[in-house]
Short mmCIF file of C-alpha atoms in Angstrom, two decimals:
data_model
loop_
_atom_site.label_atom_id
_atom_site.label_comp_id
_atom_site.label_asym_id
_atom_site.label_seq_id
_atom_site.Cartn_x
_atom_site.Cartn_y
_atom_site.Cartn_z
CA UNK A 579 90.98 -40.77 -86.61
CA UNK A 580 92.09 -40.72 -82.99
CA UNK A 581 89.21 -39.07 -81.14
CA UNK A 582 90.02 -40.02 -77.57
CA UNK A 583 93.20 -40.92 -75.82
CA UNK A 584 93.95 -44.67 -75.90
CA UNK A 585 94.76 -44.66 -72.17
CA UNK A 586 91.20 -43.47 -71.48
CA UNK A 587 89.51 -45.84 -73.91
CA UNK A 588 90.42 -49.02 -72.03
CA UNK A 589 88.31 -48.30 -68.95
CA UNK A 590 84.98 -49.39 -67.59
CA UNK A 591 82.67 -46.39 -67.79
CA UNK A 592 79.75 -45.40 -65.64
CA UNK A 593 77.02 -44.58 -68.11
CA UNK A 594 75.33 -41.57 -66.55
CA UNK A 595 74.99 -39.10 -63.73
CA UNK A 596 71.84 -37.39 -62.45
CA UNK A 597 71.08 -34.22 -60.49
CA UNK A 598 67.77 -32.72 -59.35
CA UNK A 599 66.70 -29.77 -57.22
CA UNK A 600 63.33 -28.75 -55.84
CA UNK A 601 62.59 -25.33 -54.33
CA UNK A 602 65.32 -23.11 -55.78
CA UNK A 603 64.82 -19.81 -57.61
CA UNK A 604 67.52 -20.63 -60.17
CA UNK A 605 66.91 -24.38 -60.38
CA UNK A 606 68.17 -24.98 -63.93
CA UNK A 607 71.38 -23.01 -63.30
CA UNK A 608 72.02 -25.12 -60.20
CA UNK A 609 71.43 -28.29 -62.19
CA UNK A 610 73.91 -27.14 -64.84
CA UNK A 611 76.55 -26.62 -62.14
CA UNK A 612 75.80 -30.00 -60.62
CA UNK A 613 76.11 -31.71 -64.00
CA UNK A 614 79.52 -30.08 -64.48
CA UNK A 615 80.67 -31.91 -61.34
CA UNK A 616 79.25 -35.17 -62.69
CA UNK A 617 80.69 -34.81 -66.19
CA UNK A 618 83.07 -37.75 -65.59
CA UNK A 619 80.03 -40.04 -65.38
CA UNK A 620 78.85 -39.28 -68.91
CA UNK A 621 80.45 -37.25 -71.66
CA UNK A 622 78.35 -38.02 -74.71
CA UNK A 623 75.30 -35.85 -74.06
CA UNK A 624 73.52 -33.79 -71.44
CA UNK A 625 69.99 -32.57 -70.76
CA UNK A 626 67.99 -30.47 -68.30
CA UNK A 627 64.22 -30.32 -67.73
CA UNK A 628 62.60 -27.66 -65.53
CA UNK A 629 59.07 -27.08 -64.19
CA UNK A 630 57.69 -23.61 -63.50
CA UNK A 631 54.51 -24.73 -61.75
CA UNK A 632 52.54 -24.93 -64.95
CA UNK A 633 54.74 -26.04 -67.86
CA UNK A 634 57.78 -28.25 -68.36
CA UNK A 635 60.77 -26.97 -70.33
CA UNK A 636 63.57 -29.12 -71.75
CA UNK A 637 66.91 -28.59 -73.44
CA UNK A 638 68.97 -31.59 -74.51
CA UNK A 639 72.17 -31.63 -76.55
CA UNK A 640 75.02 -33.85 -77.66
CA UNK A 641 78.39 -33.13 -76.07
CA UNK A 642 79.57 -31.79 -72.73
CA UNK A 643 77.69 -29.63 -70.27
CA UNK A 644 80.09 -26.77 -71.01
CA UNK A 645 79.17 -25.26 -74.33
CA UNK A 646 75.58 -26.45 -74.09
CA UNK A 647 74.44 -25.05 -70.73
CA UNK A 648 76.79 -22.14 -70.06
CA UNK A 649 74.71 -19.68 -72.12
CA UNK A 650 72.29 -17.31 -70.41
CA UNK A 651 69.64 -17.70 -73.09
CA UNK A 652 69.48 -21.47 -72.58
CA UNK A 653 69.18 -21.19 -68.79
CA UNK A 654 66.53 -18.47 -69.16
CA UNK A 655 64.63 -20.90 -71.40
CA UNK A 656 64.47 -23.34 -68.48
CA UNK A 657 62.48 -21.38 -65.86
CA UNK A 658 61.05 -22.73 -62.63
CA UNK A 659 62.01 -23.69 -59.10
CA UNK A 660 62.29 -27.41 -59.88
CA UNK A 661 64.66 -29.02 -62.37
CA UNK A 662 66.56 -32.22 -63.04
CA UNK A 663 69.39 -33.10 -65.36
CA UNK A 664 71.37 -35.98 -66.79
CA UNK A 665 74.78 -36.62 -68.34
CA UNK A 666 74.99 -39.63 -70.62
CA UNK A 667 77.59 -42.06 -71.86
CA UNK A 668 76.67 -44.94 -74.15
CA UNK A 669 78.51 -47.78 -75.87
CA UNK A 670 77.70 -49.05 -79.36
CA UNK A 671 74.00 -48.43 -78.94
CA UNK A 672 72.31 -45.66 -80.87
CA UNK A 673 73.78 -42.21 -80.30
CA UNK A 674 70.84 -39.94 -80.95
CA UNK A 675 69.15 -36.95 -79.37
CA UNK A 676 65.99 -38.97 -78.80
CA UNK A 677 67.88 -41.07 -76.23
CA UNK A 678 69.27 -38.08 -74.32
CA UNK A 679 67.67 -37.63 -70.91
CA UNK A 680 65.69 -36.46 -69.05
CA UNK A 681 62.95 -38.20 -71.01
CA UNK A 682 59.59 -36.45 -70.92
CA UNK A 683 55.98 -37.43 -71.64
CA UNK A 684 52.52 -35.93 -71.16
CA UNK A 685 50.54 -38.47 -69.15
CA UNK A 686 46.90 -38.37 -68.15
CA UNK A 687 48.04 -37.10 -64.75
CA UNK A 688 50.22 -34.38 -66.30
CA UNK A 689 53.83 -34.00 -67.35
CA UNK A 690 56.36 -36.62 -66.30
CA UNK A 691 60.14 -36.28 -66.67
CA UNK A 692 62.67 -38.91 -65.64
CA UNK A 693 66.46 -39.05 -65.33
CA UNK A 694 67.89 -42.53 -64.81
CA UNK A 695 71.25 -43.94 -63.75
CA UNK A 696 71.42 -47.70 -64.17
CA UNK A 697 70.10 -50.41 -66.42
CA UNK A 698 66.83 -52.31 -66.40
CA UNK A 699 67.66 -55.96 -66.96
CA UNK A 700 64.15 -56.95 -68.09
CA UNK A 701 63.46 -53.87 -70.26
CA UNK A 702 63.21 -55.78 -73.53
CA UNK A 703 60.63 -58.21 -72.16
CA UNK A 704 58.61 -55.36 -70.66
CA UNK A 705 58.83 -53.40 -73.90
CA UNK A 706 57.52 -56.30 -75.96
CA UNK A 707 54.51 -56.64 -73.66
CA UNK A 708 53.87 -52.88 -73.69
CA UNK A 709 54.05 -52.67 -77.48
CA UNK A 710 51.53 -55.52 -77.76
CA UNK A 711 49.19 -53.45 -75.55
CA UNK A 712 49.54 -50.40 -77.80
CA UNK A 713 52.47 -48.42 -76.37
CA UNK A 714 54.48 -46.47 -78.92
CA UNK A 715 58.15 -46.00 -77.99
CA UNK A 716 60.00 -42.87 -79.09
CA UNK A 717 63.53 -43.95 -78.08
CA UNK A 718 65.67 -47.06 -77.77
CA UNK A 719 66.49 -46.31 -74.12
CA UNK A 720 65.41 -48.74 -71.42
CA UNK A 721 64.42 -45.70 -69.34
CA UNK A 722 61.37 -45.09 -71.53
CA UNK A 723 59.96 -48.38 -70.27
CA UNK A 724 59.40 -46.71 -66.89
CA UNK A 725 57.28 -43.96 -68.48
CA UNK A 726 55.05 -46.49 -70.27
CA UNK A 727 54.63 -48.59 -67.15
CA UNK A 728 53.49 -45.51 -65.24
CA UNK A 729 51.18 -44.45 -68.07
CA UNK A 730 49.48 -47.85 -68.35
CA UNK A 731 49.20 -48.64 -64.64
CA UNK A 732 45.63 -49.17 -63.42
CA UNK A 733 46.32 -47.63 -60.01
CA UNK A 734 44.55 -44.36 -59.25
CA UNK A 735 47.20 -41.95 -57.93
CA UNK A 736 50.43 -41.03 -59.69
CA UNK A 737 52.47 -42.16 -56.71
CA UNK A 738 50.81 -45.58 -56.74
CA UNK A 739 51.28 -45.81 -60.51
CA UNK A 740 54.98 -45.07 -60.07
CA UNK A 741 55.37 -47.68 -57.33
CA UNK A 742 53.51 -50.18 -59.51
CA UNK A 743 55.99 -49.49 -62.31
CA UNK A 744 59.01 -49.92 -60.02
CA UNK A 745 57.75 -53.28 -58.81
CA UNK A 746 57.76 -54.58 -62.39
CA UNK A 747 61.35 -53.70 -63.25
CA UNK A 748 64.54 -55.62 -62.52
CA UNK A 749 68.12 -54.45 -62.39
CA UNK A 750 69.74 -51.27 -61.18
CA UNK A 751 68.28 -47.79 -61.04
CA UNK A 752 68.59 -44.48 -59.33
CA UNK A 753 65.84 -42.18 -60.57
CA UNK A 754 64.91 -38.53 -60.30
CA UNK A 755 61.43 -37.79 -61.63
CA UNK A 756 59.48 -34.54 -61.92
CA UNK A 757 55.72 -34.36 -61.87
CA UNK A 758 53.17 -31.60 -61.17
CA UNK A 759 52.72 -33.22 -57.75
CA UNK A 760 56.39 -32.95 -56.78
CA UNK A 761 59.84 -34.45 -57.29
CA UNK A 762 60.38 -38.17 -56.84
CA UNK A 763 63.76 -39.77 -56.15
CA UNK A 764 64.38 -43.45 -55.61
CA UNK A 765 67.02 -46.13 -55.53
CA UNK A 766 66.65 -49.80 -56.44
CA UNK A 767 66.13 -52.26 -53.55
CA UNK A 768 69.77 -53.41 -53.66
CA UNK A 769 71.15 -49.88 -53.93
CA UNK A 770 73.38 -50.88 -56.84
CA UNK A 771 73.59 -47.37 -58.26
CA UNK A 772 74.33 -44.42 -55.93
CA UNK A 773 72.11 -41.47 -55.02
CA UNK A 774 72.55 -38.85 -52.31
CA UNK A 775 70.35 -36.12 -50.84
CA UNK A 776 71.38 -32.60 -49.82
CA UNK A 777 69.93 -29.25 -48.82
CA UNK A 778 70.64 -25.71 -50.01
CA UNK A 779 68.68 -23.20 -47.92
CA UNK A 780 65.11 -24.49 -48.38
CA UNK A 781 65.84 -26.44 -51.57
CA UNK A 782 66.23 -30.25 -51.59
CA UNK A 783 68.81 -31.74 -53.95
CA UNK A 784 69.45 -35.26 -55.24
CA UNK A 785 72.65 -36.24 -57.05
CA UNK A 786 74.69 -39.24 -58.08
CA UNK A 787 77.66 -38.05 -55.99
CA UNK A 788 78.31 -35.72 -53.08
CA UNK A 789 80.82 -33.74 -55.14
CA UNK A 790 77.86 -32.26 -57.05
CA UNK A 791 76.46 -30.99 -53.74
CA UNK A 792 79.83 -29.42 -52.93
CA UNK A 793 79.91 -27.51 -56.22
CA UNK A 794 76.58 -25.77 -55.57
CA UNK A 795 77.34 -25.16 -51.88
CA UNK A 796 74.75 -27.60 -50.58
CA UNK A 797 74.84 -29.52 -47.31
CA UNK A 798 75.06 -33.30 -47.59
CA UNK A 799 72.18 -34.87 -45.65
CA UNK A 800 72.53 -38.60 -46.36
CA UNK A 801 72.41 -41.26 -49.03
CA UNK A 802 69.03 -42.25 -50.36
CA UNK A 803 68.74 -45.72 -48.88
CA UNK A 804 68.39 -48.84 -51.03
CA UNK A 805 64.73 -49.39 -51.83
CA UNK A 806 63.72 -45.92 -50.59
CA UNK A 807 61.40 -43.61 -52.49
CA UNK A 808 61.41 -39.95 -51.50
CA UNK A 809 58.69 -37.48 -52.48
CA UNK A 810 59.48 -33.76 -52.20
CA UNK A 811 56.41 -31.56 -52.34
CA UNK A 812 56.33 -27.86 -51.35
CA UNK A 813 59.45 -28.27 -49.24
CA UNK A 814 58.13 -31.30 -47.35
CA UNK A 815 59.97 -34.63 -47.56
CA UNK A 816 58.12 -37.93 -47.43
CA UNK A 817 60.06 -41.21 -47.28
CA UNK A 818 58.30 -44.32 -48.58
CA UNK A 819 59.45 -47.94 -48.46
CA UNK A 820 57.53 -49.78 -51.19
CA UNK A 821 59.77 -52.86 -51.20
CA UNK A 822 60.48 -55.60 -48.71
CA UNK A 823 63.82 -55.34 -46.91
CA UNK A 824 66.76 -57.08 -48.60
CA UNK A 825 70.50 -57.00 -47.96
CA UNK A 826 71.94 -54.13 -50.07
CA UNK A 827 74.55 -54.73 -52.77
CA UNK A 828 75.93 -51.31 -53.89
CA UNK A 829 78.37 -51.30 -56.81
CA UNK A 830 81.90 -51.87 -55.53
CA UNK A 831 83.43 -50.25 -58.61
CA UNK A 832 82.17 -46.85 -57.48
CA UNK A 833 84.94 -47.02 -54.89
CA UNK A 834 87.55 -48.41 -57.30
CA UNK A 835 87.08 -46.05 -60.24
CA UNK A 836 83.71 -44.49 -61.13
CA UNK A 837 83.23 -41.87 -58.43
CA UNK A 838 85.39 -38.80 -58.11
CA UNK A 839 87.95 -39.19 -55.31
CA UNK A 840 86.52 -36.15 -53.50
CA UNK A 841 83.10 -37.80 -53.19
CA UNK A 842 81.58 -39.68 -50.25
CA UNK A 843 79.95 -42.96 -51.31
CA UNK A 844 77.74 -44.80 -48.81
CA UNK A 845 79.44 -42.99 -45.96
CA UNK A 846 83.04 -43.65 -47.06
CA UNK A 847 85.57 -41.23 -48.54
CA UNK A 848 86.40 -42.50 -52.02
CA UNK A 849 89.93 -41.10 -51.78
CA UNK A 850 90.59 -42.82 -48.44
CA UNK A 851 89.22 -46.13 -49.69
CA UNK A 852 91.44 -46.01 -52.78
CA UNK A 853 94.50 -45.33 -50.63
CA UNK A 854 93.50 -48.27 -48.43
CA UNK A 855 93.18 -50.50 -51.51
CA UNK A 856 96.70 -49.47 -52.53
CA UNK A 857 98.03 -50.30 -49.07
CA UNK A 858 96.33 -53.70 -49.18
CA UNK A 859 97.83 -54.27 -52.62
CA UNK A 860 101.30 -53.59 -51.19
CA UNK A 861 100.71 -56.03 -48.31
CA UNK A 862 99.52 -58.79 -50.63
CA UNK A 863 101.92 -58.19 -53.52
CA UNK A 864 105.23 -56.64 -52.43
CA UNK A 865 108.12 -56.23 -54.88
CA UNK A 866 111.63 -54.77 -54.67
CA UNK A 867 111.66 -51.54 -56.66
CA UNK A 868 112.91 -47.95 -56.67
CA UNK A 869 109.70 -46.02 -57.42
CA UNK A 870 105.92 -46.30 -57.24
CA UNK A 871 104.31 -44.56 -60.23
CA UNK A 872 100.58 -44.04 -60.72
CA UNK A 873 98.83 -44.37 -64.04
CA UNK A 874 97.17 -40.93 -64.17
CA UNK A 875 94.75 -39.93 -63.02
CA UNK A 876 92.71 -42.78 -61.60
CA UNK A 877 95.69 -44.71 -60.22
CA UNK A 878 97.00 -41.86 -58.05
CA UNK A 879 95.29 -42.53 -54.66
CA UNK A 880 96.02 -46.29 -54.80
CA UNK A 881 99.65 -45.57 -55.73
CA UNK A 882 99.98 -43.23 -52.74
CA UNK A 883 98.62 -45.98 -50.48
CA UNK A 884 101.00 -48.53 -52.01
CA UNK A 885 103.98 -46.22 -51.55
CA UNK A 886 103.11 -45.38 -47.94
CA UNK A 887 102.63 -49.03 -46.99
CA UNK A 888 105.74 -50.30 -48.82
CA UNK A 889 108.06 -47.40 -48.00
CA UNK A 890 108.99 -47.08 -51.68
CA UNK A 891 109.00 -43.46 -52.92
CA UNK A 892 105.95 -42.19 -54.83
CA UNK A 893 106.80 -40.24 -57.98
CA UNK A 894 104.94 -38.88 -61.02
CA UNK A 895 106.64 -40.92 -63.71
CA UNK A 896 103.90 -40.27 -66.25
CA UNK A 897 102.95 -36.66 -66.89
CA UNK A 898 99.46 -35.98 -68.18
CA UNK A 899 98.58 -32.82 -70.06
CA UNK A 900 95.16 -31.50 -69.08
CA UNK A 901 95.15 -28.90 -71.84
CA UNK A 902 94.73 -31.24 -74.79
CA UNK A 903 91.19 -31.97 -75.91
CA UNK A 904 90.20 -34.33 -78.67
CA UNK A 905 92.95 -34.93 -81.20
CA UNK A 906 91.87 -35.47 -84.78
CA UNK A 907 94.65 -37.18 -86.70
CA UNK A 908 94.74 -39.72 -89.48
CA UNK A 909 95.15 -43.44 -88.72
CA UNK A 910 98.51 -45.12 -88.81
CA UNK A 911 100.46 -46.75 -86.02
CA UNK A 912 103.35 -44.28 -86.08
CA UNK A 913 101.21 -41.14 -86.08
CA UNK A 914 98.78 -42.66 -83.59
CA UNK A 915 101.66 -43.42 -81.22
CA UNK A 916 102.78 -39.80 -81.46
CA UNK A 917 99.22 -38.72 -80.68
CA UNK A 918 99.42 -40.68 -77.43
CA UNK A 919 102.27 -38.44 -76.26
CA UNK A 920 100.11 -35.32 -76.65
CA UNK A 921 98.32 -36.30 -73.44
CA UNK A 922 100.71 -38.62 -71.59
CA UNK A 923 104.48 -38.64 -71.59
CA UNK A 924 107.08 -40.50 -69.58
CA UNK A 925 109.14 -38.49 -67.10
CA UNK A 926 112.32 -39.89 -68.63
CA UNK A 927 114.87 -38.27 -66.29
CA UNK A 928 113.10 -39.88 -63.33
CA UNK A 929 112.60 -43.33 -64.84
CA UNK A 930 115.88 -44.11 -66.60
CA UNK A 931 117.78 -46.86 -64.82
CA UNK A 932 115.02 -47.46 -62.25
CA UNK A 933 112.96 -50.48 -61.22
CA UNK A 934 109.39 -49.17 -61.15
CA UNK A 935 105.97 -50.24 -59.90
CA UNK A 936 103.05 -49.01 -61.99
CA UNK A 937 99.72 -48.79 -60.13
CA UNK A 938 96.43 -48.66 -62.04
CA UNK A 939 92.82 -49.17 -61.01
CA UNK A 940 91.93 -52.01 -63.40
CA UNK A 941 92.76 -53.96 -66.53
CA UNK A 942 89.92 -54.35 -69.02
CA UNK A 943 91.12 -55.24 -72.53
CA UNK A 944 94.77 -54.83 -71.62
CA UNK A 945 95.56 -52.32 -74.36
CA UNK A 946 96.23 -49.52 -71.87
CA UNK A 947 98.62 -51.58 -69.77
CA UNK A 948 100.50 -52.72 -72.84
CA UNK A 949 101.06 -49.13 -73.99
CA UNK A 950 102.11 -47.93 -70.55
CA UNK A 951 104.62 -50.72 -70.01
CA UNK A 952 106.06 -50.04 -73.45
CA UNK A 953 106.32 -46.33 -72.65
CA UNK A 954 108.21 -47.05 -69.43
CA UNK A 955 110.67 -49.38 -71.13
CA UNK A 956 111.31 -46.84 -73.89
CA UNK A 957 112.03 -44.28 -71.14
CA UNK A 958 114.76 -46.51 -69.74
CA UNK A 959 113.11 -48.43 -66.89
CA UNK A 960 115.13 -51.54 -66.06
CA UNK A 961 112.14 -53.39 -64.56
CA UNK A 962 108.40 -52.71 -64.87
CA UNK A 963 106.07 -54.27 -62.28
CA UNK A 964 102.32 -53.75 -62.68
CA UNK A 965 100.00 -53.67 -59.67
CA UNK A 966 96.22 -53.39 -60.08
CA UNK A 967 93.93 -51.94 -57.39
CA UNK A 968 91.03 -54.30 -58.15
CA UNK A 969 90.64 -58.03 -58.80
CA UNK A 970 90.70 -59.27 -62.42
CA UNK A 971 87.65 -58.09 -64.38
CA UNK A 972 86.29 -61.36 -65.77
CA UNK A 973 82.58 -60.66 -66.28
CA UNK A 974 80.38 -58.10 -68.04
CA UNK A 975 78.19 -55.68 -66.11
CA UNK A 976 74.45 -55.45 -66.81
CA UNK A 977 73.67 -52.68 -64.32
CA UNK A 978 74.51 -49.47 -66.17
CA UNK A 979 78.23 -49.82 -66.82
CA UNK A 980 79.87 -49.94 -70.22
CA UNK A 981 81.67 -53.29 -70.22
CA UNK A 982 83.08 -55.08 -73.25
CA UNK A 983 81.62 -58.45 -74.11
CA UNK A 984 83.27 -61.15 -72.06
CA UNK A 985 85.35 -62.40 -74.97
CA UNK A 986 87.15 -59.02 -75.00
CA UNK A 987 87.94 -58.96 -71.27
CA UNK A 988 91.59 -59.95 -70.94
CA UNK A 989 91.11 -61.64 -67.56
CA UNK A 990 88.29 -63.79 -68.96
CA UNK A 991 90.66 -65.23 -71.57
CA UNK A 992 93.97 -65.46 -69.70
CA UNK A 993 95.34 -66.25 -66.27
CA UNK A 994 97.53 -63.72 -64.48
CA UNK A 995 100.79 -65.19 -65.79
CA UNK A 996 99.50 -65.03 -69.36
CA UNK A 997 98.26 -61.47 -68.85
CA UNK A 998 101.69 -60.48 -67.53
CA UNK A 999 103.34 -61.88 -70.63
CA UNK A 1000 100.78 -60.15 -72.86
CA UNK A 1001 101.47 -56.67 -71.45
CA UNK A 1002 105.25 -57.35 -71.34
CA UNK A 1003 105.58 -56.58 -67.61
CA UNK A 1004 108.18 -58.23 -65.36
CA UNK A 1005 105.45 -59.06 -62.84
CA UNK A 1006 101.69 -58.47 -62.60
CA UNK A 1007 99.47 -58.75 -59.53
CA UNK A 1008 95.93 -57.77 -58.52
CA UNK A 1009 94.45 -57.05 -55.11
CA UNK A 1010 92.40 -60.02 -53.93
CA UNK A 1011 88.63 -59.84 -53.59
CA UNK A 1012 88.99 -60.24 -49.81
CA UNK A 1013 91.66 -57.53 -49.79
CA UNK A 1014 89.31 -55.19 -51.63
CA UNK A 1015 86.62 -55.82 -49.02
CA UNK A 1016 89.11 -55.24 -46.20
CA UNK A 1017 89.99 -51.86 -47.72
CA UNK A 1018 86.27 -51.05 -47.57
CA UNK A 1019 86.13 -51.87 -43.87
CA UNK A 1020 84.87 -55.44 -44.12
CA UNK A 1021 86.76 -58.43 -42.74
CA UNK A 1022 86.43 -60.19 -46.08
CA UNK A 1023 83.83 -60.96 -48.74
CA UNK A 1024 80.86 -62.82 -47.32
CA UNK A 1025 80.30 -65.88 -49.51
CA UNK A 1026 76.60 -66.25 -48.75
CA UNK A 1027 75.53 -62.59 -48.66
CA UNK A 1028 78.21 -60.34 -50.24
CA UNK A 1029 78.12 -56.75 -49.04
CA UNK A 1030 78.62 -55.26 -52.53
CA UNK A 1031 77.78 -55.99 -56.13
CA UNK A 1032 81.10 -57.38 -57.37
CA UNK A 1033 79.75 -59.33 -60.34
CA UNK A 1034 82.39 -57.91 -62.71
CA UNK A 1035 85.00 -59.75 -60.63
CA UNK A 1036 83.09 -62.79 -59.36
CA UNK A 1037 80.20 -63.38 -61.78
CA UNK A 1038 77.83 -63.29 -58.79
CA UNK A 1039 74.98 -61.18 -60.21
CA UNK A 1040 72.63 -59.97 -57.46
CA UNK A 1041 69.49 -59.84 -59.63
CA UNK A 1042 67.87 -61.90 -62.32
CA UNK A 1043 68.95 -61.02 -65.87
CA UNK A 1044 65.73 -61.77 -67.72
CA UNK A 1045 66.64 -60.24 -71.08
CA UNK A 1046 70.08 -61.89 -71.11
CA UNK A 1047 68.66 -65.28 -70.20
CA UNK A 1048 66.10 -65.02 -73.02
CA UNK A 1049 68.76 -64.45 -75.70
CA UNK A 1050 71.21 -66.70 -77.47
CA UNK A 1051 74.77 -66.05 -76.25
CA UNK A 1052 75.85 -64.41 -79.52
CA UNK A 1053 73.00 -61.89 -79.26
CA UNK A 1054 73.37 -60.95 -75.61
CA UNK A 1055 76.01 -58.24 -75.79
CA UNK A 1056 74.51 -56.51 -78.84
CA UNK A 1057 71.18 -56.30 -77.01
CA UNK A 1058 72.88 -54.85 -73.95
CA UNK A 1059 74.59 -52.20 -76.05
CA UNK A 1060 71.28 -50.98 -77.45
CA UNK A 1061 69.81 -50.47 -73.98
CA UNK A 1062 72.44 -48.31 -72.36
CA UNK A 1063 71.30 -44.99 -70.89
#
């Protein structure tokens, strides 16, 4: 059964998006709208928790935000002026309602709800210690570890308990938490996962991307800074710095693929950065051709940048239908190939007899590129040149991104020439790591203190990976899959 389009399957996927608002009359409705804007960050499940000043209310469901949170009765069942929400995507880990966030627990200090974007790289070790001390886990999500660390902390105030919990975890996290004392939002010390703050009238909003602020009509204030903890209580904002200062390492792939192009990430327009990457790609890897064609939709801005820099015309050589949802058809190569054309089809009249440059954001397993090159040749292209707006993806991510095990990453098994032969392209080239940094406004990648987390390209992980280091190699990826948010 073909449940998703093969072109979409061969992508790295951000595993969740979060949105929270404090001080709004229709808080849960605002959260639902914000989650709509973040749907691209997680399409498996969604949840919203609200607080009415006395009680917490939660609705969680499998599937998209639309259909689950566009009913008046559900929104009415989530009263209160404070609410937070979460959209989830997981890999081969357990798909179950108990893992859908926000997660909620009744602590000695009162209710505690948490929505988490990221991955805790020492969650398994922490969980083993907590279970030995009597903690009973209700999910397989690493996020629940945070709740138990708060619950078992010996510090007196809830804020101190929360800070104590944060100081015990490793990895990447952006968190929005709701408590009777106020809303908490924080970002890990390296700022690996994004989080922004906005204002709508008197309400304060936190979201994974600025596009979610745009949807609800909120004003963008700033990014939550790496290592910053913000407490919102009765309209007042308190900024706390519980960690020592370190050089930030935000995820570079937010600029390449994860974020929507109409978002602002760490002060930079995602759309403008992607165009700049495409221009850098053209400078580094020119080729004589008739047309520049994006692989829709993620390759479009980079293809525009490539075309503008090279002077080669930009054209839509692959047409994507946005009106086809999931297609349920029986297996079989022939029928499956026909199913591909329901969503993407070659613009044959444009392509026939032309030398073309295909621009895509990344190559993961290589299955997408193989299909696209084949489609272009069947449409009559005389030459097919592939240009990729990121360096080769050679390493798995352990910070909240769905990445195949390293053995399934094409660039980890082949050099560029071998990859080119595998996808049947005439030529294949990637933007360099220094070129990617230049597109982001840096002179080049700093070898000693890189400005971004680029571990998927370089293998330079910015944090310790306790759980991975404790496992045998054959067990590492399966463990990672069970801990996704």
